[in-house]
Amino acid sequence: MRFIAAFFLSFCLSLPAAAQDRASTILVLDGSGSMWGQIDGKAKITIAQDVISDLLQTFPQDQALGLTVYGHRRKGDCTDIETLVHAGIGTQSAISRAVNAIKPKGKTPMTDAVIASAQSLHYTEEKATVILVSDGIETCHPDPCAAARVLEETGVDFTAHVIGFDVNDPDAVAQMQCLATETGGTFRAADDAGELGAALVEIAAPPEPEPMPVTIT
């Protein structure tokens, strides 16, 4: 009887731990003017909107998710960074509406957008993850690599995953890889809708659950 009670207690205690250990996540989406560029006759922003809408339908309901966008309101403004949806449970519909309303306009302050997202997730106190989708080179921050190192050093458990969407500039790729590598994240290149969807699914997939502890008495 004592064995059954101990096993049940261990099982119950393990359930909330998995949810608590999962980092809150913010999707950072490029809303700069270059997102009007086309792939196979379709604007990149339209492709991103469709892919993200599909992803959100299968995103874990118990995962806290938010949305930050840059370059979507003003031209030539490196401060044009906005958190449209704060990270929370059940935000998928709000994020889908916000993404579908984006009209690309401005520059590419992707590094500062990642920093702002990390801060909104209280990355110095809690686990935090950012997923950046960008199609171009940083046009505002002088050193994305240095910024990424600071985030890694000052965060409790901060990770930035980066997807380069239709990026051909080697310097831009190097910046994106550095943002990911310095924070322990992954970099993926996506040249079309299918590859973008696959990259987002791979990165957003919840981690494999740890084995359930069993107490034997």
XYZ file of N, CA and C in Angstrom:
651
model
N 0.835 -1.209 0.000
C 0.000 0.000 0.000
C 0.873 1.264 0.000
N 1.963 1.212 0.795
C 2.848 2.372 0.829
C 3.484 2.613 -0.535
N 3.788 1.543 -1.268
C 4.371 1.672 -2.607
C 3.408 2.386 -3.551
N 2.112 2.001 -3.512
C 1.115 2.622 -4.386
C 0.970 4.110 -4.065
N 0.921 4.426 -2.784
C 0.774 5.831 -2.386
C 1.978 6.657 -2.832
N 3.170 6.098 -2.657
C 4.373 6.824 -3.047
C 4.420 7.008 -4.557
N 4.050 5.981 -5.314
C 4.041 6.068 -6.774
C 3.052 7.135 -7.246
N 1.855 7.153 -6.660
C 0.820 8.117 -7.057
C 1.271 9.544 -6.746
N 1.893 9.741 -5.563
C 2.364 11.070 -5.196
C 3.440 11.541 -6.168
N 4.374 10.649 -6.506
C 5.434 11.004 -7.442
C 4.862 11.357 -8.803
N 3.851 10.619 -9.259
C 3.215 10.878 -10.550
C 2.547 12.244 -10.568
N 1.819 12.559 -9.517
C 1.095 13.838 -9.462
C 2.067 15.011 -9.444
N 3.153 14.856 -8.682
C 4.107 15.949 -8.586
C 4.832 16.180 -9.903
N 4.942 15.147 -10.724
C 5.671 15.288 -11.987
C 4.853 16.008 -13.044
N 3.530 16.025 -12.947
C 2.689 16.618 -13.990
C 2.856 18.128 -14.107
N 2.703 18.898 -13.030
C 2.844 20.337 -13.188
C 4.264 20.750 -13.511
N 5.245 19.954 -13.141
C 6.627 20.336 -13.378
C 6.903 20.503 -14.862
N 6.320 19.615 -15.694
C 6.563 19.690 -17.134
C 6.053 21.005 -17.694
N 4.863 21.428 -17.264
C 4.303 22.683 -17.759
C 5.104 23.875 -17.257
N 5.534 23.812 -15.979
C 6.270 24.931 -15.412
C 7.631 25.090 -16.067
N 8.241 23.970 -16.502
C 9.570 24.020 -17.080
C 9.555 24.529 -18.518
N 8.405 24.561 -19.153
C 8.323 24.993 -20.546
C 8.407 26.514 -20.619
N 9.350 27.009 -21.416
C 9.578 28.447 -21.482
C 8.457 29.142 -22.240
N 8.102 30.347 -21.772
C 7.193 31.185 -22.541
C 7.899 31.615 -23.822
N 7.126 31.812 -24.888
C 7.706 32.055 -26.208
C 7.085 33.278 -26.866
N 7.925 34.045 -27.557
C 7.430 35.139 -28.384
C 7.919 34.928 -29.810
N 6.993 34.999 -30.743
C 7.317 34.964 -32.159
C 7.625 36.391 -32.603
N 8.816 36.595 -33.153
C 9.220 37.908 -33.665
C 9.179 37.845 -35.185
N 8.307 38.639 -35.782
C 8.089 38.572 -37.226
C 8.562 39.840 -37.921
N 9.270 39.651 -39.008
C 9.765 40.742 -39.844
C 8.598 41.401 -40.576
N 8.415 42.700 -40.314
C 7.390 43.465 -41.019
C 8.006 44.586 -41.837
N 9.293 44.415 -42.189
C 9.990 45.448 -42.953
C 9.549 45.437 -44.422
N 9.911 46.505 -45.138
C 9.447 46.666 -46.510
C 9.841 45.534 -47.442
N 10.967 44.871 -47.150
C 11.424 43.797 -48.037
C 10.501 42.582 -48.026
N 9.600 42.519 -47.043
C 8.669 41.391 -46.990
C 7.609 41.458 -48.094
N 7.598 42.564 -48.857
C 6.734 42.606 -50.037
C 7.375 41.880 -51.220
N 8.652 41.496 -51.079
C 9.287 40.713 -52.127
C 8.521 39.423 -52.376
N 8.643 38.876 -53.556
C 7.806 37.734 -53.934
C 8.604 36.444 -54.120
N 7.938 35.344 -53.835
C 8.437 34.000 -54.108
C 7.370 33.300 -54.937
N 7.730 32.935 -56.154
C 6.770 32.285 -57.058
C 5.488 33.104 -57.211
N 5.655 34.427 -57.308
C 4.523 35.295 -57.556
C 3.676 35.648 -56.342
N 4.142 35.262 -55.146
C 3.380 35.542 -53.932
C 4.247 36.295 -52.936
N 3.710 37.375 -52.359
C 4.476 38.189 -51.428
C 4.904 37.367 -50.208
N 6.129 37.623 -49.751
C 6.650 36.878 -48.606
C 5.804 37.091 -47.355
N 5.276 38.294 -47.176
C 4.445 38.524 -45.994
C 3.174 37.692 -46.067
N 2.624 37.527 -47.263
C 1.416 36.705 -47.424
C 1.728 35.240 -47.137
N 2.873 34.777 -47.615
C 3.290 33.401 -47.321
C 3.442 33.208 -45.825
N 4.114 34.149 -45.170
C 4.320 34.040 -43.724
C 2.989 34.040 -42.982
N 2.067 34.881 -43.407
C 0.751 34.938 -42.752
C 0.028 33.599 -42.869
N 0.060 33.007 -44.038
C -0.619 31.719 -44.243
C 0.041 30.610 -43.421
N 1.360 30.572 -43.441
C 2.084 29.509 -42.727
C 1.872 29.631 -41.217
N 1.944 30.841 -40.710
C 1.773 31.039 -39.270
C 0.353 30.701 -38.842
N -0.625 31.060 -39.651
C -2.016 30.707 -39.333
C -2.188 29.200 -39.227
N -1.566 28.463 -40.139
C -1.640 26.998 -40.084
C -0.943 26.463 -38.837
N 0.226 27.024 -38.521
C 0.974 26.573 -37.349
C 0.174 26.769 -36.063
N -0.479 27.911 -35.946
C -1.199 28.231 -34.717
C -2.340 27.256 -34.443
N -2.865 26.630 -35.477
C -3.960 25.679 -35.283
C -3.499 24.416 -34.570
N -2.203 24.134 -34.638
C -1.685 22.926 -34.004
C -0.753 23.240 -32.839
N -0.581 24.510 -32.526
C 0.323 24.897 -31.441
C -0.261 24.438 -30.104
N 0.568 23.914 -29.193
C 0.063 23.412 -27.898
C -0.757 24.449 -27.158
N -1.928 24.070 -26.699
C -2.829 25.002 -26.027
C -2.296 25.464 -24.683
N -1.412 24.678 -24.083
C -0.897 25.051 -22.762
C 0.437 25.782 -22.859
N 0.827 26.184 -24.057
C 2.086 26.899 -24.254
C 1.834 28.399 -24.320
N 2.524 29.170 -23.485
C 2.396 30.626 -23.493
C 3.105 31.181 -24.729
N 2.365 31.937 -25.539
C 2.905 32.450 -26.799
C 2.503 33.901 -26.999
N 3.432 34.694 -27.533
C 3.155 36.093 -27.833
C 3.694 36.459 -29.208
N 3.498 37.732 -29.611
C 3.912 38.189 -30.937
C 4.504 39.586 -30.867
N 5.698 39.732 -31.443
C 6.334 41.035 -31.626
C 6.616 41.219 -33.112
N 6.393 42.415 -33.617
C 6.618 42.712 -35.041
C 7.456 43.983 -35.136
N 8.287 44.055 -36.164
C 9.070 45.278 -36.381
C 8.949 45.728 -37.836
N 9.109 47.047 -38.024
C 9.101 47.616 -39.363
C 7.748 47.690 -40.030
N 6.675 47.583 -39.256
C 5.342 47.464 -39.854
C 4.521 48.748 -39.807
N 5.061 49.799 -39.170
C 4.256 51.019 -39.018
C 4.862 52.241 -39.696
N 6.195 52.338 -39.694
C 6.841 53.556 -40.205
C 8.074 53.204 -41.027
N 8.347 54.011 -42.036
C 9.553 53.845 -42.834
C 10.742 54.517 -42.153
N 11.908 53.914 -42.266
C 13.143 54.533 -41.797
C 13.234 54.724 -40.303
N 12.511 53.942 -39.504
C 12.479 54.126 -38.049
C 12.973 52.856 -37.360
N 14.148 52.951 -36.737
C 14.726 51.790 -36.061
C 14.024 51.460 -34.744
N 13.145 52.336 -34.289
C 12.406 52.069 -33.052
C 11.029 51.470 -33.320
N 10.751 51.184 -34.574
C 9.431 50.641 -34.928
C 9.367 49.158 -34.566
N 9.202 48.915 -33.281
C 9.110 47.561 -32.719
C 7.895 47.548 -31.803
N 7.020 46.587 -31.989
C 5.780 46.566 -31.205
C 5.402 45.142 -30.797
N 5.142 44.963 -29.517
C 4.594 43.691 -29.046
C 3.086 43.758 -29.225
N 2.590 43.051 -30.220
C 1.166 43.109 -30.533
C 0.345 42.189 -29.641
N 0.932 41.083 -29.203
C 0.249 40.153 -28.307
C 1.256 39.718 -27.241
N 0.954 39.993 -25.991
C 1.836 39.572 -24.911
C 1.719 38.059 -24.719
N 2.820 37.453 -24.306
C 2.850 35.999 -24.144
C 1.824 35.552 -23.117
N 1.036 34.571 -23.496
C 0.018 34.046 -22.601
C -0.594 32.785 -23.166
N -1.401 32.137 -22.365
C -2.092 30.921 -22.795
C -3.321 31.300 -23.626
N -3.565 30.552 -24.686
C -4.761 30.778 -25.489
C -4.732 32.027 -26.344
N -3.547 32.428 -26.789
C -3.410 33.655 -27.578
C -3.408 33.405 -29.090
N -3.615 32.175 -29.502
C -3.457 31.835 -30.915
C -4.345 32.672 -31.838
N -5.592 32.856 -31.475
C -6.512 33.623 -32.332
C -6.080 35.077 -32.437
N -5.677 35.659 -31.311
C -5.228 37.055 -31.313
C -3.972 37.217 -32.155
N -3.061 36.272 -32.078
C -1.837 36.334 -32.867
C -2.158 36.204 -34.355
N -3.049 35.294 -34.708
C -3.428 35.112 -36.105
C -4.018 36.392 -36.686
N -4.896 37.044 -35.931
C -5.498 38.304 -36.408
C -4.434 39.387 -36.581
N -3.523 39.471 -35.613
C -2.485 40.500 -35.673
C -1.542 40.270 -36.849
N -1.149 39.037 -37.071
C -0.249 38.715 -38.179
C -0.907 39.039 -39.516
N -2.166 38.693 -39.659
C -2.862 38.920 -40.925
C -3.096 40.391 -41.229
N -2.945 41.255 -40.227
C -3.161 42.688 -40.431
C -1.868 43.446 -40.746
N -0.736 42.767 -40.769
C 0.551 43.437 -40.971
C 0.696 43.925 -42.417
N 1.145 45.175 -42.548
C 1.450 45.776 -43.845
C 2.898 46.266 -43.791
N 3.843 45.513 -44.326
C 5.265 45.861 -44.209
C 5.586 47.263 -44.729
N 6.527 47.937 -44.008
C 6.853 49.312 -44.381
C 8.331 49.646 -44.240
N 8.931 49.319 -43.090
C 10.169 49.975 -42.705
C 11.444 49.167 -42.716
N 12.275 49.443 -41.694
C 13.617 48.904 -41.587
C 13.600 47.543 -40.878
N 14.824 47.041 -40.558
C 14.949 45.701 -39.981
C 15.723 45.740 -38.659
N 15.098 46.238 -37.600
C 15.754 46.220 -36.281
C 15.540 44.885 -35.570
N 15.975 43.786 -36.202
C 15.645 42.471 -35.669
C 16.323 42.202 -34.327
N 17.537 42.715 -34.130
C 18.238 42.473 -32.864
C 17.522 43.147 -31.706
N 17.166 44.418 -31.877
C 16.455 45.121 -30.812
C 15.081 44.525 -30.570
N 14.476 43.951 -31.604
C 13.183 43.286 -31.424
C 13.344 42.029 -30.571
N 14.431 41.304 -30.783
C 14.705 40.125 -29.952
C 14.961 40.549 -28.505
N 15.726 41.618 -28.320
C 16.006 42.121 -26.974
C 14.707 42.543 -26.282
N 13.867 43.292 -26.997
C 12.595 43.743 -26.414
C 11.716 42.563 -26.033
N 11.705 41.535 -26.861
C 10.904 40.348 -26.566
C 11.442 39.620 -25.344
N 12.760 39.500 -25.259
C 13.370 38.863 -24.093
C 13.006 39.603 -22.817
N 13.053 40.920 -22.876
C 12.716 41.717 -21.696
C 11.253 41.560 -21.310
N 10.372 41.479 -22.294
C 8.946 41.317 -21.977
C 8.662 39.954 -21.355
N 9.547 38.998 -21.609
C 9.408 37.661 -21.021
C 10.150 37.539 -19.690
N 10.707 38.664 -19.214
C 11.453 38.672 -17.944
C 12.550 37.609 -17.975
N 13.352 37.678 -19.041
C 14.332 36.625 -19.295
C 15.422 36.529 -18.231
N 15.606 37.582 -17.439
C 16.609 37.512 -16.369
C 16.066 36.796 -15.139
N 14.779 36.490 -15.149
C 14.163 35.834 -13.991
C 13.525 34.495 -14.353
N 13.144 34.307 -15.622
C 12.420 33.105 -16.023
C 12.960 32.575 -17.361
N 12.678 31.296 -17.619
C 13.034 30.727 -18.907
C 12.267 31.444 -20.012
N 12.947 31.713 -21.123
C 12.310 32.480 -22.197
C 12.861 32.040 -23.550
N 11.966 31.994 -24.537
C 12.353 31.602 -25.888
C 11.794 32.605 -26.897
N 12.614 32.955 -27.876
C 12.186 33.820 -28.972
C 12.387 33.060 -30.280
N 11.392 33.142 -31.159
C 11.503 32.577 -32.507
C 11.447 33.739 -33.491
N 12.562 34.028 -34.134
C 12.662 35.143 -35.069
C 12.525 34.653 -36.507
N 11.634 35.296 -37.255
C 11.497 35.039 -38.693
C 11.836 36.330 -39.418
N 12.937 36.329 -40.158
C 13.390 37.545 -40.836
C 13.858 37.225 -42.240
N 13.700 38.205 -43.152
C 14.107 37.962 -44.544
C 15.292 38.826 -44.969
N 15.905 39.555 -44.013
C 16.980 40.443 -44.433
C 17.992 40.742 -43.359
N 18.991 41.516 -43.716
C 20.078 41.845 -42.830
C 19.661 42.910 -41.812
N 20.263 42.854 -40.650
C 20.043 43.862 -39.619
C 20.404 45.239 -40.171
N 19.518 46.225 -39.998
C 19.773 47.568 -40.520
C 19.855 48.623 -39.423
N 19.839 48.193 -38.161
C 19.825 49.170 -37.075
C 20.876 48.903 -36.000
N 20.941 47.700 -35.484
C 21.862 47.387 -34.382
C 23.257 47.109 -34.946
N 24.302 47.690 -34.345
C 25.646 47.527 -34.914
C 26.245 46.143 -34.755
N 25.827 45.374 -33.746
C 26.486 44.097 -33.481
C 25.511 43.071 -32.904
N 24.784 42.342 -33.760
C 23.851 41.323 -33.274
C 24.529 40.241 -32.436
N 25.752 39.867 -32.783
C 26.450 38.819 -32.036
C 26.707 39.247 -30.594
N 27.174 40.476 -30.415
C 27.444 40.971 -29.067
C 26.158 41.037 -28.245
N 25.068 41.461 -28.879
C 23.782 41.527 -28.187
C 23.324 40.139 -27.756
N 23.528 39.159 -28.622
C 23.137 37.788 -28.306
C 23.941 37.246 -27.133
N 25.222 37.564 -27.088
C 26.056 37.100 -25.976
C 25.585 37.687 -24.653
N 25.196 38.951 -24.675
C 24.694 39.592 -23.445
C 23.402 38.918 -22.988
N 22.511 38.634 -23.922
C 21.260 37.954 -23.574
C 21.540 36.588 -22.951
N 22.493 35.872 -23.504
C 22.840 34.546 -22.984
C 23.452 34.647 -21.588
N 24.317 35.632 -21.401
C 25.022 35.765 -20.126
C 24.116 36.261 -19.007
N 23.140 37.096 -19.336
C 22.300 37.700 -18.307
C 20.968 36.979 -18.107
N 20.625 36.074 -19.014
C 19.348 35.371 -18.904
C 19.424 34.148 -18.016
N 18.285 33.794 -17.436
C 18.195 32.562 -16.653
C 18.349 31.359 -17.576
N 17.586 31.339 -18.633
C 17.656 30.270 -19.646
C 17.014 30.825 -20.912
N 17.765 31.673 -21.606
C 17.220 32.351 -22.783
C 17.710 31.679 -24.053
N 16.789 31.492 -25.010
C 17.130 30.870 -26.286
C 16.467 31.637 -27.425
N 17.243 31.907 -28.465
C 16.692 32.530 -29.673
C 16.868 31.571 -30.844
N 15.752 31.149 -31.427
C 15.774 30.361 -32.654
C 15.524 31.329 -33.814
N 16.204 31.129 -34.924
C 16.103 32.074 -36.036
C 15.822 31.326 -37.338
N 14.853 31.852 -38.094
C 14.556 31.324 -39.422
C 14.829 32.427 -40.438
N 15.766 32.174 -41.327
C 16.059 33.108 -42.406
C 15.167 32.781 -43.597
N 14.234 33.674 -43.893
C 13.233 33.413 -44.929
C 13.646 34.073 -46.234
N 14.031 33.249 -47.207
C 14.449 33.733 -48.523
C 15.613 34.720 -48.387
N 16.636 34.313 -47.641
C 17.805 35.157 -47.399
C 18.979 34.647 -48.231
N 19.515 35.518 -49.088
C 20.640 35.148 -49.960
C 21.928 35.885 -49.603
N 21.828 36.915 -48.781
C 22.989 37.707 -48.390
C 23.807 36.936 -47.353
N 25.076 36.582 -47.643
C 25.892 35.839 -46.675
C 26.061 36.566 -45.347
N 26.149 37.896 -45.386
C 26.286 38.651 -44.143
C 25.027 38.545 -43.285
N 23.876 38.568 -43.934
C 22.621 38.425 -43.193
C 22.520 37.041 -42.574
N 22.897 36.020 -43.331
C 22.876 34.654 -42.803
C 23.810 34.534 -41.596
N 24.995 35.132 -41.711
C 25.960 35.070 -40.614
C 25.394 35.724 -39.347
N 24.722 36.868 -39.511
C 24.102 37.540 -38.361
C 23.060 36.647 -37.704
N 22.217 36.047 -38.499
C 21.143 35.213 -37.968
C 21.698 33.975 -37.281
N 22.700 33.361 -37.885
C 23.324 32.194 -37.269
C 23.950 32.550 -35.934
N 24.557 33.731 -35.867
C 25.198 34.166 -34.626
C 24.167 34.398 -33.528
N 23.053 35.031 -33.869
C 21.990 35.248 -32.882
C 21.531 33.928 -32.278
N 21.394 32.926 -33.122
C 20.942 31.624 -32.644
C 22.033 30.905 -31.863
N 23.216 30.822 -32.436
C 24.295 30.045 -31.826
C 24.693 30.586 -30.461
N 24.803 31.896 -30.345
C 25.245 32.500 -29.088
C 24.256 32.280 -27.949
N 23.005 31.990 -28.274
C 21.997 31.771 -27.232
C 21.588 30.304 -27.117
N 22.315 29.428 -27.807
C 21.987 28.005 -27.743
C 20.786 27.618 -28.575
N 20.411 28.477 -29.526
C 19.261 28.194 -30.367
C 19.659 27.547 -31.683
N 18.707 27.427 -32.588
C 18.950 26.828 -33.892
C 18.662 27.836 -34.990
N 19.389 27.696 -36.098
C 19.142 28.511 -37.275
C 18.639 27.608 -38.390
N 17.584 28.059 -39.079
C 17.053 27.323 -40.212
C 16.865 28.292 -41.381
N 17.219 27.842 -42.573
C 16.970 28.621 -43.784
C 15.719 28.085 -44.458
N 14.872 28.997 -44.941
C 13.637 28.607 -45.619
C 13.501 29.426 -46.891
N 13.370 28.747 -48.010
C 13.305 29.435 -49.290
C 11.900 29.532 -49.872
N 10.945 28.829 -49.269
C 9.576 28.885 -49.781
C 8.600 28.551 -48.654
N 7.325 28.493 -48.987
C 6.291 28.273 -47.967
C 6.473 26.931 -47.268
N 6.761 25.887 -48.036
C 6.913 24.571 -47.436
C 8.057 24.519 -46.442
N 9.201 25.112 -46.813
C 10.358 25.099 -45.920
C 10.124 25.987 -44.700
N 9.418 27.104 -44.874
C 9.106 27.955 -43.735
C 8.212 27.218 -42.744
N 7.198 26.546 -43.269
C 6.308 25.784 -42.400
C 7.036 24.686 -41.657
N 7.899 23.953 -42.373
C 8.642 22.862 -41.745
C 9.572 23.383 -40.655
N 10.222 24.527 -40.919
C 11.134 25.101 -39.932
C 10.384 25.548 -38.683
N 9.243 26.192 -38.868
C 8.458 26.647 -37.721
C 7.931 25.470 -36.906
N 7.465 24.434 -37.572
C 6.963 23.260 -36.864
C 8.080 22.610 -36.052
N 9.247 22.495 -36.655
C 10.382 21.871 -35.971
C 10.801 22.669 -34.744
N 10.895 23.977 -34.909
C 11.360 24.815 -33.811
C 10.312 24.940 -32.712
N 9.045 25.049 -33.111
C 7.978 25.268 -32.128
C 7.527 23.992 -31.438
N 7.960 22.837 -31.910
C 7.528 21.577 -31.312
C 7.944 21.520 -29.851
N 7.039 21.091 -28.951
C 7.389 20.995 -27.537
C 8.470 19.952 -27.320
N 9.333 20.148 -26.324
C 10.387 19.169 -26.070
C 9.817 17.844 -25.602
N 10.586 16.794 -25.833
C 10.171 15.481 -25.364
C 10.066 15.494 -23.848
N 8.976 14.947 -23.283
C 8.837 14.943 -21.838
C 9.904 14.078 -21.178
N 10.359 14.527 -20.012
C 11.328 13.741 -19.270
C 10.636 12.509 -18.682
N 11.396 11.413 -18.493
C 10.800 10.214 -17.907
C 10.162 10.510 -16.567
N 8.995 9.930 -16.338
C 8.264 10.157 -15.094
C 9.017 9.509 -13.926
N 9.305 10.281 -12.879
C 10.013 9.680 -11.738
C 9.145 8.670 -11.005
N 9.743 7.633 -10.547
C 9.044 6.597 -9.805
C 9.745 6.383 -8.476
N 9.017 6.494 -7.399
C 9.561 6.286 -6.075
C 9.202 4.890 -5.587
N 10.194 4.145 -5.179
C 9.977 2.789 -4.683
C 10.344 2.750 -3.219
N 9.408 2.271 -2.418
C 9.670 2.134 -0.987
C 9.417 0.682 -0.583
